[in-house]
Structure formats: structure tokens, C-alpha cells
Amino acid sequence: MAEQPHYSVRGSGSRMRSLGITQHVTPLASPWTGELRVRFTDFLVNEIAKDGSVVHLRTIGAGEQKPGDQETKPAVEASEGTQGGQTQTQEEQEPVNDATAEKPAQDEPSMDVSPKDVAILEGLVGQKFTQELVQMFNSANAGPVGRKVTITSEPIEDRSKRGPIHQEIRRIFRSKIDTNTDASGALLASLQPSRRNNHNKQRGRGGGRGRDEEKPAGEYLHFTLFKDNKDTMEAVNQLARLLKVKPQVISYAGTKDRRASTAQRCSVRYMRPRSLASANSKLWGVVTGDYEYKSESMYLGQLLGNEFTITIKKCQVASEPSLPVDQRLDKIRATVEPALAHMAQHGWINYFGHQRFGTHQIGTHEIGKLILGGKFKEAVHSLLSYNPEIADKAERGEIPSDATGRDDYARNHACMLFMTGKDIEKAAKIIPRRFAAEACVLRQLTRQGRQSMNDHIGAIIHITRGLRSMYLHAYQSLVWNHAASKRWELYGGKVVKGDLIIIDSADAQQAAKETDQDGQEIITPSDGNNNRNNNDGGEDDDEDAPLRARPLTEEEAASGRHTIYDVVLPVPGYEVLYPDNEIGAFYTSFMGREENGGLDPHNMRRIHREFSLPGRYRKLMNRFLAPPSAEVKAYADDTEQMHPTDLDLVRASIRERKETRKRARAGSSAAEREDDPSKKKPKAAAEEEDKDQEMGEGLPADEEVADAPPLPEANEEAPPVQTKPEKPMDKVAVVVKFQLGKSAYATVALRELMGDPPEDAEAGGA
């Protein structure tokens, strides 16, 4: 297993500056550094619903697990060679396709056989067989039958008589009983499964178990999706395969990426809780629970934000990296607490985080700049850029053993084969599906062999809309970051003439009918630049965001009615208004430079509609949604879990209930033995029963009794206890917890809390 990468909290100082992230609002006593996601469970993300409630996994499966249920396996690091998050519900059954199902059939009324029909049957097949048929039919009306039952008549040699008998049985028993003929001419009659039972059986609803579920209270089943080390799309695709539905049927408010433990609400149409719960036993790294029927589906943007619980390990004071642990604790604590309080009161610049710009050598904003500039060939070549050293190793067969490494090597190999022209057909075949943009481009460029190699515009258009937009939005974000830094550098927290503010809908309607006194046009963007969110927050699809802005006059800016928290800056587009001050001019000069694309912010329409950008507005400043908190503490081992995940808490609750039941059973048994010595079990039998109970509780025995080893026999000497030497607690971690709106980035808040890294700090995505 390849070693898992560690991530620094921020990128290097030079990269941050190149992305326009240069200004600070919060004064720091001692800037400090640290590593993020040493374990992916160091980064916990819980979605915040529209009503302000934080989404947590409360129960696993269809409800509180009963004795005999298999408990969820612990989530552990992939670097340890294991995976986590698997659950087992009380009743396992095949995954189902409820998404395309119609509403469950209603109970069919009980039907009796008339005396006239009984007489007809007796005349055809005799009294005994008729009575058996009627009894079979009545048992079907009484409820589901546990096993298939077949009855046999006396042989009927005359074939011409058997046909009418089959028809009469079908008519009299309303096609509930199916008949066939064996080699001797005897009739074989068996119950035909009802439509209701077929419906339940096909959808895993327990029709064959003799248990009917209640009719759904709503059209959509909402549930909590908890995942470890998987992005949302990967988890949804895995769940959809098990449920035999299309991934699009499963809806959610926003995506969460891989390197974290996350909880979010999802919904699926026409699904039973038991069906979804049964899939838990086959999922790996994914758990569902907290089921609830509602009349409406989840949809993108239906969230207030995210709550983050982030553990930063290997913390050092930037200027004094060799401080003893006690002094480190004091210095970092003396920095974190006042800085966090300042951020809570004054906020920070609402930068787009560096994750938005990609982790490859050529950033996503660079590709977006080329597309907007009409340099499609250069954009394709940048997208297919590769590492020659890795590509050569892949061609020689020197492939890493881990899946991520294999995919990375295959990508570089495929790009090299195409860019050098060695084997373009093979390039399109071996590109991993995980690299969706590169795969789309290679398929389009090789669809007609070498004849289509120059269809660069078509290749970019064939990239899925979401990915294609990602490149364009990354360039917009780059411009916005630089404009925000320039705005703070020039004016700080002061509101000045020409700053843009959002106006409410009532004012906007009035303004649309009137001409502004200064002749200034009021712009209404028609597109919110919807983008998927990730673990760092940063969703841009705020459907509640006001859509109109106007500049402040000099009198309004000086009046004090507006604060820095009202000021917005435009993300470049053809339907936005630019500030009527030096920042408006900055957009023109910055975007017009050759190195920034040579673009005109006032001309963002393109011949190809796919590359036209309407733009939107973004608040200059950001603040926490709730009071933040932080804990600074010493630790010994980087694998230590500093804060429990939702799954850890659920498992602890399950274990506690199991231990309570065990103690209750043990106490009850002891009391019975005291009252009646004859009920005292032999020691061997009691130990065997205890072992059976432990295994029946759903946990492996070594997990169940890990902290309670068996006692030695009375005449045996207890073996010496083997203990590992304790590691010194010479490392410092900071566990910080805060809530951000969906347009905010967690790592931007962490940068504000920690300060800029030194030039030689480790670069990496967080």
C-alpha cells in the first residue's frame, strides 16, 4: 500500500500570491503552521440545513439496531490497508429498484367461492380435489403463504376434458391458482403469487416474509449519507448500483469530496427504508440512516452551509520551529484564541480557496483563460499535459500497486501517447474514467482516427457541462481574488464612493422602471454560476442571493448606513456591473494584460454560447455563522483521532446499549441461580453461551472484549501483561470548529487564523 499523502493547511506563499490571496484582516501574535488531513478523519464536515440545524448521523439503517444486528465496522485510514463504513442491518435482502416503481398496490379484497361453482368443480374433478382447491384459495386470502404448496388430482386420461377444467379453475379462483398437467394426466395446482406479493418480492419489501410495510407517507425518502474517504458522486454511484437506479434519482444539496468524513442529507424517490437499509450491508465506506418521508425532493443549493471540525497536526510556530512542546502550546494558544475572536467579530476577505484552481501543474484557471481567449488548441494541450518521467515509467510497466497511483500513471501514459502521436487509439482506451475531462477530449479527438485530431473546439464542447464550467469559473475566481486584494489594499474596511451593494427585489423593480440619477445602469445577472461544493465549502450556487447591484454615491458612502459587509464585487461577466471607482478600472487593466488572457471584462459574450459568462456578485467579506471554538493540545501519535466522527459516536452508543443488555442479562441469570441452584450452568457451558452472545451482538469477538481480557483460572498464574512503551507527547494539534455559509472556503478561514506560510512551506491542496 502506497503511503498516503499529507496535506499542508495552505499552499506555498508564492502560489497563494499568484492566485490573488495576499491580504489579511486579522492581526496575529505569532503566525504558525501545521498539517491538515494527516488522517482523512481529521477533517469532518457536517451539512447545515436551511433551518440552521446541523446534519448528523443519528441511527444506522432502518432504526435502532437490535441484538443480532451487525454493527458498523470502524472507519480507519486507507494507509493502514483497510476500509471502513460497512454496516449490516437486521434483515439482509437483495437491492431493489424502487425509483421507477409505481405506488404500492392496495390489499385485494378477500373472495369466497360460491356453492354453484363448488358444485361445478365437484362434477369435473371430484369432491376431494375440489375441497383441496377451495382450502388453498382460502389460505391465500387469509394472508401470505410461507412456502409453495402443490396439490394433485386423480389422473384424467381424456385430454379433451382437461382443457375445460383448466379454464374453470382459472375462472372460479380469479387466476389465483395455477394448474398444469403431469405425464399421467393428473392436474397439479399451486397458488399463483398475487400482484402485491410479486411487487413486494421484486422490490425487496418482504412480501415473501409475511410482513407488509405501511404505505409511504411521502413520495421521497430522505436519508443521511455518511461517508469516509469518498466523494459524494462516488458514494451516490455506488448506492445507485446496489439499488438498481440511475444516480440522477438520488438528490442532494451539495457535494463533499474525498479526503474527509462527511454527513449530508439526500433523497430518493419511491424507495422503502428497508430497501435502503439493506444496501448498507454491501456498501464500503458509506452508511445511510435517519430515514424520513417527505413530499419534496432535495435539490442543489438546499443548504445553509457546512460545519467543520478540523484537526491541524504537527503545529509549529513559524518563526521558532524548534520550540519545546510546552512553549509551543502556550504560543499557539496565545495566537489562536484572540485571532479567532477577532475573526468572529470582524470577519475576513471572502477569497476563493486555492482548491478551486486545481492541484495539477497547470491550474484550471489557466485552461479557462485559454478557452475564453479563443485559444482552443492551447487549452486542449494544457488539459492533456503530462509528466514525462511518470509516463515513461508507465510505458515500461512500472506501475504503483495502489489504485490512485495506477490511475495517475495511466493518465500520464495516455496523454503522452496522444501528444506524441505514438498511439492515439490506445490513448483513448487506457485513460481512466476518473479523469473525465481528459477522457471526453481524447474520445472526441480520436473518434475518426487522425482525421479528428484537430477538432479542438469540439473536444472542449464535449467535456461535460459541469467540468467545462469549472475551468471558466476558475478564471473568474482568479480575477475576483485579485480585485478583492486590491480593494482591501486601497480602502481597507472603509466604504467608499462607487462600491457596489445589493439592492432588494422591491427596490430593484422600482429601479427597473426609473432611470438612475447618475445614468448608471442596474444589472441583473441571469445565472448564478452554479458549481458543486466540496469539503472546503465554497459553493457558488446561492439561489437566495440577490441579483441586482448598484454603486454607492459619495453621500451614501459617507452616511454610515452601509458597512463593509454590504459591499460586493462582481465575478466577471456580461450581465454584471463593475465598481464606479479605481476597482472598476482595475478589472479592465488586470484582465487586459497578456499574461491574464488579454480579455475585456465588458465583453464576456462568445460566439460559442457554452463559453459565454453572465457573471454574478460575491460579498467582499465573510463571517462565521455561529461562534467558533478551538482547542490546543499536545499529542503523541499522528494516527490519534482527536475528535470522534458521527460514525464513532453511533458505534459507541450501540456498544453501550449492548453492554447494558449484557449486564442486565448477567444480573438476571445470577439472581435466578441464587434462587434455584439447579439452574446453575456448568462453567464450560456458560463460557460458550457468553461467546455465542458476543458473536451474536454483531461485532467480532476480539473487538467486543478488547478491553476486557478473560480472567485466568484460579489455579493458574496470570500471564505478564505486555504493554507498549508510551510515546512522548511532543507534538501539538489544534482542533478548530466553525460554521461557514456555502459561499465560503474553510482553508481561507484557516489561512486567516494561521497567517501566511514561509516560502519553503510544503505546498499542497487541502
GROMACS .gro file of C-alpha atoms in nm, residues 451-667:
model
  217
  451GLN     CA    1  -0.873   1.299  -3.911
  452SER     CA    2  -1.036   1.438  -3.597
  453MET     CA    3  -0.718   1.520  -3.404
  454ASN     CA    4  -0.757   1.892  -3.473
  455ASP     CA    5  -1.118   1.927  -3.361
  456HIS     CA    6  -1.014   2.121  -3.052
  457ILE     CA    7  -1.336   2.323  -3.019
  458GLY     CA    8  -1.547   2.008  -3.045
  459ALA     CA    9  -1.326   1.836  -2.787
  460ILE     CA   10  -1.380   2.113  -2.532
  461ILE     CA   11  -1.754   2.131  -2.601
  462HIS     CA   12  -1.780   1.754  -2.545
  463ILE     CA   13  -1.649   1.792  -2.190
  464THR     CA   14  -1.946   1.766  -1.956
  465ARG     CA   15  -2.104   2.099  -1.874
  466GLY     CA   16  -2.007   2.087  -1.508
  467LEU     CA   17  -1.640   2.023  -1.579
  468ARG     CA   18  -1.627   2.272  -1.863
  469SER     CA   19  -1.776   2.538  -1.641
  470MET     CA   20  -1.517   2.459  -1.376
  471TYR     CA   21  -1.236   2.592  -1.597
  472LEU     CA   22  -1.421   2.911  -1.685
  473HIS     CA   23  -1.530   2.976  -1.327
  474ALA     CA   24  -1.175   2.922  -1.205
  475TYR     CA   25  -1.059   3.210  -1.424
  476GLN     CA   26  -1.344   3.428  -1.293
  477SER     CA   27  -1.239   3.338  -0.939
  478LEU     CA   28  -0.878   3.436  -1.010
  479VAL     CA   29  -0.987   3.780  -1.126
  480TRP     CA   30  -1.218   3.822  -0.826
  481ASN     CA   31  -0.940   3.731  -0.579
  482HIS     CA   32  -0.704   3.987  -0.727
  483ALA     CA   33  -0.977   4.252  -0.730
  484ALA     CA   34  -1.063   4.179  -0.365
  485SER     CA   35  -0.700   4.212  -0.262
  486LYS     CA   36  -0.669   4.539  -0.450
  487ARG     CA   37  -0.989   4.668  -0.289
  488TRP     CA   38  -0.861   4.595   0.063
  489GLU     CA   39  -0.516   4.732  -0.019
  490LEU     CA   40  -0.663   5.064  -0.135
  491TYR     CA   41  -0.954   5.118   0.105
  492GLY     CA   42  -0.938   4.857   0.381
  493GLY     CA   43  -1.263   4.829   0.574
  494LYS     CA   44  -1.387   5.173   0.468
  495VAL     CA   45  -1.694   5.208   0.244
  496VAL     CA   46  -1.617   5.442  -0.048
  497LYS     CA   47  -1.793   5.601  -0.343
  498GLY     CA   48  -1.854   5.357  -0.626
  499ASP     CA   49  -1.865   5.045  -0.407
  500LEU     CA   50  -2.138   4.807  -0.514
  501ILE     CA   51  -2.418   4.696  -0.285
  502ILE     CA   52  -2.704   4.455  -0.345
  503ILE     CA   53  -3.050   4.605  -0.366
  504ASP     CA   54  -3.359   4.410  -0.264
  505SER     CA   55  -3.624   4.296  -0.508
  506ALA     CA   56  -3.870   4.577  -0.429
  507ASP     CA   57  -3.608   4.844  -0.492
  508ALA     CA   58  -3.493   4.656  -0.799
  509GLN     CA   59  -3.841   4.656  -0.952
  510GLN     CA   60  -3.875   5.028  -0.890
  511ALA     CA   61  -3.529   5.095  -1.024
  512ALA     CA   62  -3.604   4.899  -1.337
  513LYS     CA   63  -3.884   5.145  -1.413
  514GLU     CA   64  -3.682   5.456  -1.346
  515THR     CA   65  -3.357   5.599  -1.468
  516ASP     CA   66  -3.080   5.627  -1.216
  517GLN     CA   67  -2.992   5.992  -1.139
  518ASP     CA   68  -2.631   5.929  -1.231
  519GLY     CA   69  -2.733   5.749  -1.550
  520GLN     CA   70  -2.585   5.430  -1.409
  521GLU     CA   71  -2.735   5.106  -1.538
  522ILE     CA   72  -2.856   4.847  -1.289
  523ILE     CA   73  -2.757   4.496  -1.397
  524THR     CA   74  -2.942   4.172  -1.325
  525PRO     CA   75  -2.738   3.855  -1.376
  526SER     CA   76  -2.946   3.569  -1.507
  527ASP     CA   77  -2.711   3.292  -1.397
  528GLY     CA   78  -2.571   3.218  -1.055
  529ASN     CA   79  -2.271   3.030  -1.194
  530ASN     CA   80  -2.382   2.714  -1.024
  531ASN     CA   81  -2.093   2.499  -0.910
  532ARG     CA   82  -2.075   2.196  -0.693
  533ASN     CA   83  -1.943   2.245  -0.345
  534ASN     CA   84  -1.680   2.034  -0.176
  535ASN     CA   85  -1.543   1.967   0.168
  536ASP     CA   86  -1.386   2.309   0.186
  537GLY     CA   87  -1.722   2.475   0.131
  538GLY     CA   88  -1.710   2.729  -0.145
  539GLU     CA   89  -2.040   2.658  -0.321
  540ASP     CA   90  -2.135   2.940  -0.553
  541ASP     CA   91  -2.489   2.831  -0.629
  542ASP     CA   92  -2.668   3.056  -0.382
  543GLU     CA   93  -3.024   3.059  -0.514
  544ASP     CA   94  -3.117   3.308  -0.241
  545ALA     CA   95  -2.851   3.561  -0.342
  546PRO     CA   96  -2.990   3.898  -0.450
  547LEU     CA   97  -2.936   3.951  -0.820
  548ARG     CA   98  -2.917   4.331  -0.858
  549ALA     CA   99  -2.646   4.572  -0.756
  550ARG     CA  100  -2.581   4.945  -0.777
  551PRO     CA  101  -2.291   5.174  -0.689
  552LEU     CA  102  -2.300   5.399  -0.383
  553THR     CA  103  -2.288   5.773  -0.422
  554GLU     CA  104  -2.034   5.973  -0.225
  555GLU     CA  105  -2.307   6.088   0.016
  556GLU     CA  106  -2.430   5.731   0.072
  557ALA     CA  107  -2.079   5.603   0.135
  558ALA     CA  108  -2.019   5.872   0.397
  559SER     CA  109  -2.359   5.834   0.564
  560GLY     CA  110  -2.266   5.525   0.765
  561ARG     CA  111  -2.581   5.341   0.658
  562HIS     CA  112  -2.374   5.080   0.478
  563THR     CA  113  -2.081   4.876   0.612
  564ILE     CA  114  -1.801   4.679   0.455
  565TYR     CA  115  -2.019   4.367   0.498
  566ASP     CA  116  -2.265   4.510   0.245
  567VAL     CA  117  -2.002   4.559  -0.027
  568VAL     CA  118  -1.994   4.311  -0.316
  569LEU     CA  119  -1.754   4.264  -0.604
  570PRO     CA  120  -1.854   4.121  -0.941
  571VAL     CA  121  -1.735   3.790  -1.077
  572PRO     CA  122  -1.664   3.896  -1.439
  573GLY     CA  123  -1.948   3.852  -1.686
  574TYR     CA  124  -2.164   4.025  -1.944
  575GLU     CA  125  -2.454   4.088  -1.703
  576VAL     CA  126  -2.273   4.241  -1.407
  577LEU     CA  127  -2.195   4.598  -1.311
  578TYR     CA  128  -1.839   4.696  -1.216
  579PRO     CA  129  -1.749   4.933  -0.928
  580ASP     CA  130  -1.753   5.302  -1.015
  581ASN     CA  131  -1.408   5.369  -0.867
  582GLU     CA  132  -1.049   5.251  -0.902
  583ILE     CA  133  -1.152   4.887  -0.862
  584GLY     CA  134  -1.366   4.906  -1.175
  585ALA     CA  135  -1.062   5.028  -1.364
  586PHE     CA  136  -0.855   4.751  -1.206
  587TYR     CA  137  -1.075   4.483  -1.365
  588THR     CA  138  -1.003   4.630  -1.708
  589SER     CA  139  -0.628   4.664  -1.658
  590PHE     CA  140  -0.580   4.325  -1.490
  591MET     CA  141  -0.780   4.119  -1.738
  592GLY     CA  142  -0.635   4.312  -2.032
  593ARG     CA  143  -0.277   4.207  -1.957
  594GLU     CA  144  -0.140   3.945  -2.195
  595GLU     CA  145  -0.044   3.711  -1.912
  596ASN     CA  146  -0.403   3.727  -1.785
  597GLY     CA  147  -0.561   3.649  -2.121
  598GLY     CA  148  -0.585   3.992  -2.285
  599LEU     CA  149  -0.960   3.993  -2.215
  600ASP     CA  150  -1.216   4.271  -2.186
  601PRO     CA  151  -1.438   4.244  -1.874
  602HIS     CA  152  -1.711   4.436  -2.058
  603ASN     CA  153  -1.715   4.183  -2.344
  604MET     CA  154  -1.773   3.838  -2.196
  605ARG     CA  155  -2.007   3.703  -2.464
  606ARG     CA  156  -1.863   3.450  -2.707
  607ILE     CA  157  -1.969   3.304  -3.040
  608HIS     CA  158  -1.999   2.970  -2.871
  609ARG     CA  159  -2.272   3.007  -2.612
  610GLU     CA  160  -2.102   2.745  -2.392
  611PHE     CA  161  -1.816   2.987  -2.330
  612SER     CA  162  -2.023   3.298  -2.253
  613LEU     CA  163  -2.027   3.406  -1.889
  614PRO     CA  164  -2.305   3.619  -1.738
  615GLY     CA  165  -2.125   3.668  -1.404
  616ARG     CA  166  -2.258   3.721  -1.052
  617TYR     CA  167  -2.183   3.912  -0.731
  618ARG     CA  168  -1.990   3.794  -0.428
  619LYS     CA  169  -1.962   3.950  -0.082
  620LEU     CA  170  -1.623   4.105  -0.016
  621MET     CA  171  -1.619   3.995   0.349
  622ASN     CA  172  -1.720   3.674   0.518
  623ARG     CA  173  -1.804   3.580   0.878
  624PHE     CA  174  -1.887   3.270   1.078
  625LEU     CA  175  -2.247   3.158   1.101
  626ALA     CA  176  -2.205   3.071   1.472
  627PRO     CA  177  -1.941   3.133   1.741
  628PRO     CA  178  -1.627   2.928   1.663
  629SER     CA  179  -1.416   2.729   1.908
  630ALA     CA  180  -1.063   2.593   1.923
  631GLU     CA  181  -0.867   2.355   2.142
  632VAL     CA  182  -0.487   2.342   2.151
  633LYS     CA  183  -0.337   2.025   2.296
  634ALA     CA  184  -0.032   1.803   2.297
  635TYR     CA  185  -0.037   1.453   2.150
  636ALA     CA  186   0.199   1.168   2.077
  637ASP     CA  187   0.087   0.979   1.765
  638ASP     CA  188  -0.026   1.126   1.433
  639THR     CA  189  -0.275   0.841   1.392
  640GLU     CA  190  -0.463   0.955   1.702
  641GLN     CA  191  -0.825   1.053   1.642
  642MET     CA  192  -0.867   1.389   1.813
  643HIS     CA  193  -1.241   1.425   1.759
  644PRO     CA  194  -1.495   1.144   1.705
  645THR     CA  195  -1.679   1.116   1.377
  646ASP     CA  196  -2.056   1.070   1.367
  647LEU     CA  197  -1.997   0.703   1.295
  648ASP     CA  198  -1.774   0.672   1.603
  649LEU     CA  199  -2.050   0.819   1.820
  650VAL     CA  200  -2.317   0.589   1.679
  651ARG     CA  201  -2.096   0.286   1.731
  652ALA     CA  202  -2.019   0.392   2.087
  653SER     CA  203  -2.392   0.425   2.156
  654ILE     CA  204  -2.458   0.080   2.012
  655ARG     CA  205  -2.184  -0.074   2.223
  656GLU     CA  206  -2.314   0.096   2.533
  657ARG     CA  207  -2.662  -0.044   2.476
  658LYS     CA  208  -2.517  -0.390   2.418
  659GLU     CA  209  -2.314  -0.375   2.736
  660THR     CA  210  -2.621  -0.261   2.927
  661ARG     CA  211  -2.819  -0.555   2.793
  662LYS     CA  212  -2.534  -0.793   2.878
  663ARG     CA  213  -2.514  -0.667   3.233
  664ALA     CA  214  -2.892  -0.692   3.269
  665ARG     CA  215  -2.890  -1.049   3.140
  666ALA     CA  216  -2.598  -1.143   3.364
  667GLY     CA  217  -2.768  -0.993   3.668
   0.00000   0.00000   0.00000
